[in-house]
Each structure stands twice: as C-alpha cells, then as structure tokens.
Amino acid sequence: MEWSRDRTFVVDLVHASLEGVVAGLHRNAKRSLRAAASNGVEVRPARPGETAALLPRVLSESYTVRGVPSPYPADIGERVERWAAGRDDVYIGAAVVEGETSGVIVALGSHPVASAWAGGTLRQHRAANPSTSLYLDVLRWSLERGHTAVDLVGRVDDGIARFKTGMGGLRRRTRASLPRRCHVRSGTPGRSSGG
C-alpha cells in the first residue's frame, strides 16, 4: 500500500458551477459518468441505516484490496450516522445500482473547504461506475453550500490518485500530520487519535 500522510487532492470551486466542474473533468471521469448514467446509477442522500451497513464494508474492501486491514472500527457506519443525524454541515450520499445501494460517501462541510472524508462503492458494482457519480454529488453539494473547494482527502496509491485528478483534484501538500491508525471516538468521526 502506498499511503501518504502529506498529500491530498483539492478541487477548486471558486467561481465554479456544476456545469463547469463537469466540463473540467478528465475524459475518463466523463466516460465513467456516461457509463453510470447508461447503467442506471442513481445518487441520492443516504437513507437511515445505509451508512451503518455500507460504510464499514466499503472501507474494509478498500483497505483489504491494498493488503492491509481497515483501521476503522466495525461500527464506524453507526457512529457516523448517529453523529451526522440532524446536522446540515454533513452530507452522506448513496449510490444505487439496479435498486441496490452500492456505496456511500461522507462529506464534511463546516469549513470553507469541504472534505470528502470517507466512502466509496462496493467492488461488486464497480462495472456500473457509481464512484464517479458519488464524488460528483459531493462536489454538487459543496457548490450549493458555497464552499470554495473540496478536499478529496489523501493519496492512497496511483489508482486513487488518477481517480482524484480525474475528478479535477489538484495535488496539494497537507498541513496536518495524520495518525497511522485512525480511531474514531464515539460521536466524533471527524477527530482521530492514536499513532
């Protein structure tokens, strides 16, 4: 696994529109959006229970495929869902493929720069291309809220880097050091401890 503590990808939204963001996507991302549309991918706000059920699975798959265990507790989805309930500065989007929820993404928006904090889609639905649509939905939400940018949070490996640059992300160095293992405390998924 090629994980970096000091690199991330940020999509600039200053003076942007959703149409402009889509126009600025890499051709592969645009192709993925077209494929998702033809595959009937739908993106909508997550429903109660979806984050609890899917977030741990998505994170576990993502880490396992890279040969490491997920650093998140098994109940991360429940904790996030409970913490986000009723908040207007948190968005949890869900991707649906053929009537089945295939992934979730959690976006945090309490600062001028929103963060696409955690999420993704299950590998079994990868051919339908729901991930690009899910990330575009976070960009849409961020634009509607007036955020100046979206931090796509980190660089895991070359494949993830290509995906994030395809979404319009520009490589940036982060200012904060991230812990090696992230332990989400009950009720506060945006904070971490450990090392």
Backbone as a ProteinNet text record, in pm:
[ID]
protein_1_A
[PRIMARY]
MEWSRDRTFVVDLVHASLEGVVAGLHRNAKRSLRAAASNGVEVRPARPGETAALLPRVLSESYTVRGVPSPYPADIGERVERWAAGRDDVYIGAAVVEGETSGVIVALGSHPVASAWAGGTLRQHRAANPSTSLYLDVLRWSLERGHTAVDLVGRVDDGIARFKTGMGGLRRRTRASLPRRCHVRSGTPGRSSGG
[TERTIARY]
84.3	0	88.3	58.4	136.6	54.7	63.5	-17.1	70.1	19.3	96.5	25.4	100.4	44.2	36.4	111.8	125.4	74.4	-0.5	-53	-203.4	-270.6	-413.5	-445.6	-571.1	-617.1	-734	-728	-828.9	-889.5	-1023.5	-1096.7	-1134.8	-1086.8	-1115.2	-1256.8	-1337.4	-1474.9	-1500	-1396.2	-1412.9	-1457.1	-1567	-1624.6	-1667.5	-1689.8	-1726.6	-1877.9	-1922	-2059.9	-2051.4	-2161.7	-2159.7	-2127.7	-2181.1	-2153.1	-2004.7	-1945.3	-1802.6	-1717	-1758.9	-1686.4	-1690.2	-1809.2	-1822.2	-1739	-1741.7	-1663.4	-1513.8	-1469.9	-1328.3	-1281	-1372.5	-1332	-1245.7	-1158.6	-1078	-1172	-1132.5	-1218.4	-1259.3	-1171.8	-1209.6	-1321.4	-1318.2	-1424.9	-1555.3	-1548.1	-1668.5	-1723.3	-1634.6	-1676.3	-1744	-1688.1	-1748.3	-1886.6	-1904.5	-2035.9	-2137.5	-2094.6	-2185.4	-2220.6	-2120.2	-2145.1	-2238.1	-2218.3	-2305.4	-2449	-2465.1	-2599.9	-2664.2	-2587.6	-2643.6	-2669.1	-2600	-2621.5	-2728.6	-2790.5	-2898.2	-2854.2	-2728.7	-2680.8	-2756.7	-2804.1	-2873.5	-2794.5	-2781.6	-2717.1	-2817.9	-2829.4	-2926.2	-2872.7	-2935.1	-2894.4	-2916.1	-2823.4	-2834.4	-2957	-3018.4	-3134.6	-3088	-3172.2	-3134.9	-3095.4	-2983	-2932.6	-2833.7	-2834.9	-2744.2	-2598.2	-2571.8	-2434	-2384.2	-2469.7	-2431.9	-2397.2	-2472.3	-2450	-2335.1	-2324.1	-2230.6	-2093.3	-2084.7	-1955	-1848	-1875.6	-1771.1	-1731.4	-1827.7	-1798.1	-1712.1	-1748.6	-1673.2	-1529.9	-1514.5	-1380.6	-1300.2	-1361.9	-1292.9	-1244.5	-1329.9	-1290	-1174	-1182.9	-1080.8	-943.8	-939.9	-812.2	-766.2	-857.1	-822.2	-760.5	-815.8	-761.8	-618.8	-582.2	-446.7	-357.2	-411.1	-330.2	-316.7	-402.9	-398.8	-540.3	-552.3	-685.8	-734.6	-863.1	-920.3	-884.7	-842.2	-811.3	-936.4	-1052.1	-1175.4	-1246.7	-1315.3	-1390.2	-1508.9	-1554	-1663.6	-1791.8	-1808.7	-1931.3	-1914.3	-1814.6	-1790.2	-1913.6	-1985.1	-2103.9	-2211.7	-2234.3	-2333	-2292.4	-2164.4	-2115.6	-2132.7	-2096	-2107.5	-2253.9	-2337.4	-2479.5	-2540.5	-2507.3	-2558.5	-2507.4	-2377.4	-2315.3	-2370.9	-2398.9	-2443.1	-2591.6	-2668.2	-2813.7	-2848.4	-2926.1	-2973.9	-2875.1	-2755.5	-2655.1	-2671	-2658.6	-2665.7	-2527.1	-2422.1	-2285.8	-2222.5	-2304.6	-2259.3	-2352.7	-2294.5	-2374.6	-2328.8	-2424	-2393.2	-2473.9	-2401.7	-2465.2	-2459.9	-2557.5	-2562.9	-2574.9	-2502.3	-2512.7	-2597.1	-2689.5	-2779.6	-2761.1	-2739.2	-2723.5	-2830.5	-2915.9	-3022.3	-3102.3	-3136.1	-3217.7	-3143.6	-3014.6	-2936.1	-2836.5	-2836.6	-2741.3	-2602	-2515.2	-2383.3	-2269.3	-2298.3	-2192.3	-2243.1	-2158.8	-2189.2	-2062.6	-2082.9	-1970.7	-2012.2	-1920.9	-1946.4	-1866.4	-1936.7	-1872.1	-1895	-1788.5	-1793.1	-1781.4	-1872.9	-1876.5	-1883.6	-1813.2	-1818.9	-1713.8	-1630.7	-1526.7	-1542.6	-1475.7	-1486.1	-1447	-1350.6	-1313	-1382.7	-1473.4	-1542.6	-1446.6	-1476	-1393.4	-1479.4	-1436.6	-1497.6	-1426	-1472	-1397.8	-1377.3	-1483.1	-1468.6	-1583.7	-1556	-1661.9	-1613.7	-1707.5	-1680.8	-1790	-1763	-1863.9	-1808.7	-1899.4	-1861.4	-1805	-1703.9	-1635.3	-1727.1	-1826.7	-1916.4	-1995.1	-2003.5	-2076.7	-1983.9	-1857.1	-1758.2	-1784.6	-1830.7	-1854	-1960.1	-2049.6	-2153.9	-2104.1	-1983.7	-1920.4	-1992.6	-2038.3	-2108	-2016.3	-1888.1	-1799.2	-1786.2	-1772.1	-1758.2	-1882.7	-1998.5	-2124.3	-2135.5	-2090.6	-2095.7	-2007.1	-1885.9	-1796.5	-1847.5	-1906.1	-1962.9	-2075.9	-2151	-2258.5	-2203.5	-2089	-2024.8	-1983.6	-1931.5	-1895	-2019.7	-2130.4	-2256.9	-2301.5	-2303.1	-2344.7	-2256.8	-2127.5	-2032.4	-2054.8	-2080.6	-2110.9	-2237.2	-2340.6	-2467.1	-2452.1	-2360	-2336.6	-2237.7	-2176.9	-2085.2	-1942.2	-1903.8	-1766.6	-1670.4	-1550.2	-1450.2	-1372.6	-1375.8	-1302.6	-1351.3	-1311.9	-1337.9	-1206.2	-1169.1	-1051.5	-1096.4	-1038.5	-1074.7	-1001.5	-930.2	-871.8	-776.7	-654.5	-546.5	-512.3	-396.8	-345	-305.3	-377.9	-353.6	-256.5	-282.3	-197.9	-218.1	-149.2	-157.4	-298.4	-371.7	-507.7	-600.5	-591.7	-673.6	-630.2	-501.2	-451.9	-508.1	-510	-566.9	-714.9	-787.2	-930.2	-951.8	-877.4	-897.6	-853.1	-746.3	-709.4	-811.1	-866.8	-972	-1095.8	-1120.1	-1233.2	-1200.9	-1084.8	-1045.7	-958.5	-920	-837.2	-694.8	-643.3	-504.7	-426.8	-311.2	-229.5	-182.4	-202.9	-162.4	-95	-7.1	51.8	-43.3	-58.2	-142.4	-57.6	-122.6	-51.3	-47.1	-146.7	-155	-101	-39.8	8	-106.5	-126.8	-232	-175.3	-253.9	-206.1	-199	-111.1	-100.5	-228.6	-284.8	-411.2	-513.5	-624.9	-729.2	-834.4	-856.4	-958.1	-1066.8	-1183.1	-1291.8	-1359	-1364.3	-1429.2	-1579.1	-1650.7	-1795.9	-1847	-1922.8	-1985.8	-1901.7	-1775	-1689.3	-1606.3	-1667.6	-1589.7	-1487.7	-1497.9	-1400.8	-1271.2	-1269	-1149.9	-1085.2	-958	-889.9	-784.5	-745.4	-638.3	-558.1	-453.4	-370.6	-243.8	-163.3	-40.3	43.3
-117.7	0	123.4	216.3	339.4	454.7	474.4	575.1	693.7	812.1	930.8	1015.5	1055	1141.6	1287.3	1325.3	1468.3	1512	1427.3	1466.4	1443.9	1534.1	1522.4	1582.4	1579.4	1636.9	1728	1850.5	1950.7	2000.2	2004.3	2058	2201.4	2296	2437.9	2467.7	2528.8	2562.3	2712.2	2794	2938.1	2973.9	3046	3087.7	2969.2	2854.9	2735.7	2715	2641.1	2593.6	2442.7	2373.7	2229.5	2196.1	2274.1	2251.6	2270.6	2373	2397.5	2287.8	2236.5	2126.5	2003.9	1970.8	1854.2	1873.1	1993.1	2019.8	2003.8	2030.9	2021.9	1884.3	1788.2	1652.5	1591	1500.4	1424.3	1339.3	1310.9	1234.9	1099	1035.2	907.3	924.8	1033.9	1061.6	1090.3	1164.4	1190.6	1060.5	974.7	844.3	762.3	767.4	695.9	749.7	881.7	940.4	895.2	892.3	844.4	697.8	617.1	475.1	457.8	536.4	528.2	562	665.9	703.9	592.3	532.7	424	298	283.5	169.7	198.3	315.6	349.9	383.5	426.2	464	588.2	581.6	693.5	733.4	862.5	911	998.7	975.6	1047.4	1052.6	1135.4	1132.4	992.7	950.2	817.8	813.1	697.4	674.3	616.6	628.6	571.9	424.7	392.3	255.5	224.1	301.5	271.4	296.9	405.8	436	332.6	297.3	196.4	64.2	27.2	-100.7	-96.9	10.6	11.6	71.2	175.4	240.1	142.6	58.4	-35.4	-133.7	-178.7	-272.4	-206.7	-84.6	-12	12	58.6	85.4	-43.1	-148.6	-276.4	-327.9	-322.8	-366.6	-283.7	-152.8	-62.5	-92.9	-117.2	-147.4	-289.3	-384.2	-524.4	-544.7	-480.5	-494.6	-440	-354.4	-298.9	-375.6	-484.2	-572.8	-533.7	-446.1	-405.4	-405.7	-425.1	-421	-277.1	-259.7	-127.1	-78.8	45	98	142.7	135.9	184	73.9	110.1	9.8	-42.3	-161.4	-225.3	-142.8	-62.6	17	161.2	185.2	320.4	379	298.7	348.4	393	314.5	351.3	480.7	491.3	611.4	735.1	722.3	836.6	874.5	775.7	803.6	872.4	824.9	884.3	1028.2	1046.7	1179	1278.5	1233.5	1322.2	1355.4	1279.3	1299.2	1443.5	1506.3	1641.7	1752.2	1718.9	1821.2	1866.8	1996.8	2045.8	2064.6	2040.9	2054.9	1919.4	1815.9	1682.4	1631.7	1578.1	1517.2	1373.4	1283	1144.1	1106.4	1084.1	1044.7	894.2	840.8	697.4	676.5	578.7	539.6	413.7	411.3	297.8	242	110.6	41.2	-67.9	-59.5	-158.5	-181.8	-72.3	-80	-117.9	-146.7	-186.6	-75.7	-35.8	66.1	5.1	70	13.5	87	200.7	274.3	400	455.7	580.5	664.9	795.1	885.7	989.6	1021.5	1117.7	1243.8	1356.1	1485.3	1574.2	1641.1	1731.4	1873.8	1960	2094.4	2205.5	2194.9	2300.6	2409.2	2394.6	2492.7	2539.1	2645.9	2689.7	2580.3	2495	2383.3	2259.3	2203	2080	1962.1	1853.9	1733.1	1614.2	1544.6	1416	1315.4	1301.9	1236.8	1087.5	1013.9	868.3	811.2	702.8	633.5	576.1	531.5	470.6	370.8	284.2	187.3	45.8	-48.5	-188.7	-235.5	-317.5	-363.9	-441.7	-508.9	-588.2	-501.4	-369.8	-277.7	-190.1	-218.9	-134.2	-113.3	-215.4	-205.7	-101.4	-72	28	171.2	189.5	320.9	414.5	365.8	456.6	553.6	522.8	608.3	749.3	762.7	895.6	978.6	917.5	988.5	1028.4	942.7	970.6	1090.1	1092.4	1204.7	1333.3	1323.7	1442.8	1498.8	1412	1457.8	1537.4	1498	1575.9	1713.1	1718.1	1847.4	1934.7	1875.2	1948.3	2004.9	1918.9	1961.8	2077.3	2065.6	2168.8	2300.2	2292.6	2414	2481.2	2402.3	2457.8	2525.3	2478.6	2535.9	2652.7	2678.5	2790.4	2762.1	2635.9	2603.1	2648.2	2686.5	2734.8	2621	2503.4	2388.4	2262.8	2147.5	2019	1943.1	1904.6	1820.6	1676.7	1607.5	1468.4	1371.8	1424.1	1354.4	1240.8	1277.8	1180.5	1118	1051.2	978.5	841.3	740.1	604.5	532.1	539.5	472.8	542	494.1	558.4	554.3	445.1	434.6	537.6	553.3	654.2	793.8	814.4	944.6	977.9	880.6	904.3	937.8	864.2	890.6	1034.5	1075	1207.1	1319.6	1299.6	1402.6	1405.5	1290.7	1284.8	1363	1372.6	1449.1	1598.4	1637.2	1777.6	1813.8	1714.1	1740.4	1777.1	1878	1920.3	1874.6	1817.8	1765.7	1879.4	1859.9	1958.9	1887.9	1957.8	1906.9	1944.6	1856.4	1887.5	1954.4	2024.1	2092	2007.5	1924.8	1845.2	1705.4	1653	1515.5	1423.4	1318.9	1223.3	1107.5	1053.3	938.4	814.6	722.1	596.7	517.2	510.2	437.9	537.2	541.4	636.2	563.8	611.1	553.2	657.2	630.2	725.7	707.5	816.5	812.5	819.9	761.5	762.6	904.4	931.4	1062.3	1167	1139.2	1240.7	1183.7	1146.9	1085.4	1176.1	1304.8	1394.2	1404.5	1349.5	1355.9	1218.5	1216.3	1086.9	1092.4	975.2	965.5	842.4	822.9	704.2	741.1	642.9	677	566.8
0	0	0	-84.6	-97.7	-42.8	87.9	154.8	190.8	171	201.4	304.7	405.9	509.1	465.4	364.7	338.3	201.2	133.1	2.7	-2.6	-70.2	-91.3	-227.4	-264.2	-390.5	-360.2	-411.7	-383.2	-513.4	-516.4	-631	-597.5	-677.1	-657.9	-707.8	-622	-659.4	-667.5	-648.9	-655.8	-797.8	-808.4	-937	-1023.9	-963.6	-1041	-1041.8	-1141.4	-1150	-1169.3	-1148.2	-1168.6	-1314.2	-1405	-1546.9	-1576	-1515.6	-1533.5	-1472.4	-1357	-1293.1	-1383.3	-1434.5	-1522.4	-1649	-1704.8	-1826	-1800.1	-1675.9	-1642.1	-1600.8	-1595.2	-1558.4	-1667.7	-1627.6	-1723.1	-1808.3	-1929	-2020.9	-1962.7	-1883.7	-1822.2	-1720.1	-1644.7	-1549.1	-1622.5	-1731.4	-1811.2	-1868.7	-1913.4	-1965.8	-1855.2	-1735.7	-1622.8	-1589.1	-1596	-1571.6	-1676.1	-1802.5	-1909.3	-1887.7	-1851.9	-1826.7	-1707.7	-1603.6	-1486.2	-1523.8	-1605.2	-1649.2	-1731.4	-1820.4	-1902	-1819.5	-1707.9	-1618.4	-1513.5	-1522.6	-1430.7	-1289.6	-1273.4	-1140.2	-1094.1	-972.6	-909.8	-786.4	-761.9	-640	-567.8	-439	-355.9	-213.2	-127.9	12.4	70.7	154.9	217.6	307.6	310.8	395.9	529.7	631.9	762	749.3	811.3	811.8	701.1	592.7	481.6	517	585.2	623.8	723.7	818.4	918.1	851.3	749.6	683.2	583.6	507.1	394.6	422.3	503.9	523.3	572.7	672.6	715.1	604.6	525.6	416.2	309.3	270.9	168	215	338.2	390.3	402.8	451.7	465.4	330	228.8	94.6	42	62.5	11.4	71.4	201	265.4	233.3	236.4	213.6	76	-25.4	-160.6	-169.3	-74.5	-70	27.4	80.4	163.8	309.2	356.8	497.7	554.8	685.1	745.5	759.8	760.4	781.7	921.5	934.9	1067.9	1143.5	1078.1	1139	1215.8	1323.5	1399.9	1318.1	1351.3	1278.1	1282.7	1386	1397.7	1347.2	1263.3	1211.8	1143.5	1068.1	999.1	1095.5	1200.8	1302.5	1371.8	1405.4	1473.8	1386.9	1261.1	1170.3	1151.7	1131.1	1110.3	1231.2	1348.9	1472.5	1488.6	1463.9	1477.5	1375.9	1254.5	1146.5	1153	1227.6	1232.5	1269.3	1183.4	1208.7	1178	1134.1	1104.1	959.9	937.4	799.5	738.4	817.2	766.1	733.7	727.5	690.2	581.9	477	370.3	352.7	351.3	321.5	198.2	90.4	-34.2	-50.1	-122.4	-150.2	-300.5	-350.8	-491.3	-498.5	-593.5	-610.8	-751	-757.9	-885.8	-891.5	-992.8	-1011.4	-883.2	-816.2	-696.6	-569.6	-580	-462.5	-427.7	-301.6	-258.9	-265.8	-342.7	-372.2	-304.7	-240.7	-173.3	-108.6	-24.6	44.5	50.6	64.6	85.7	189.2	278.7	385.4	356	345.6	322.2	443.1	484.2	599.3	548.3	592.2	536.7	637.8	749.7	849.9	827.9	725.6	694.6	549.8	508.8	368.9	268	306.8	221.4	276.6	197.3	238.3	222.2	291	282.3	242.7	138.8	103.9	192.8	315.5	422.8	402.6	380	369.7	289.6	221.1	149.5	18.6	-59	-187.8	-218.9	-314.2	-354.9	-345.2	-332.3	-323.4	-457.5	-451.6	-571.8	-665.4	-610.7	-694.9	-793.5	-767.2	-853.6	-937.7	-933.8	-999.2	-1148.6	-1216.9	-1361.8	-1397.2	-1303.6	-1328.5	-1310.3	-1256.7	-1237.5	-1141	-1026.8	-934.9	-860.1	-845.7	-764.8	-820.2	-950.4	-1009.9	-984.4	-998.4	-972.8	-826.5	-737.7	-594.8	-559.3	-612.2	-586	-650.8	-769.3	-833	-747.3	-681.1	-593.9	-475.9	-423.8	-316.8	-369.6	-491.5	-549.7	-567.2	-612.4	-627.6	-492.8	-389.9	-255.8	-208.3	-228.4	-184.4	-257.7	-386.8	-464.1	-411.5	-389	-340.8	-205.4	-123.3	8.7	5.3	-109.9	-121.7	-78.1	-71.6	-35	-144.7	-104.7	-200.1	-265.7	-203.9	-256.8	-185.8	-241.7	-177.7	-171.1	-50	-29.2	-47.4	-143.8	-170.8	-77.5	17.8	132.6	96.7	73.4	69.5	-64.1	-60.4	-175	-124.3	-166.4	-120	-212.4	-341.6	-440.1	-574.8	-677.2	-808.7	-867.2	-845.9	-898	-836.4	-704.9	-636.3	-678.5	-695.8	-741.4	-879.7	-970.2	-1103.8	-1094.6	-1010.4	-993.8	-945.1	-842.8	-784.1	-877.1	-952.1	-1050.2	-1164.1	-1197.8	-1299.2	-1259.1	-1129	-1077.1	-1067.7	-1114.6	-1111.2	-993.1	-914.6	-797.7	-835.6	-770.4	-787.2	-664.7	-688.2	-578.7	-488.4	-360.2	-260	-144.9	-79	44.5	157.2	253.1	368.2	474	562.9	670.3	796	813.3	935.8	912	1012.4	1008.4	1047.6	972.3	1001.6	1082.1	1176.4	1253.3	1165.6	1202.2	1126.3	1134	1252.4	1269.3	1322.7	1258.7	1297.2	1379.9	1501	1588	1607.4	1555.2	1566.5	1701	1774.8	1905.2	1885.3	1974.5	1967.8	1960.4	1855.2	1839.8	1771.5	1738.6	1677.9	1564	1448.7	1342.7	1277.7	1294	1233	1310.9	1432	1514.8	1519	1534.1	1542.5	1651.6	1694.7	1793.1	1761.5	1827.9	1804.9	1730.5	1702.9	1634.4	1599.8
[MASK]
+++++++++++++++++++++++++++++++++++++++++++++++++++++++++++++++++++++++++++++++++++++++++++++++++++++++++++++++++++++++++++++++++++++++++++++++++++++++++++++++++++++++++++++++++++++++++++++++++++

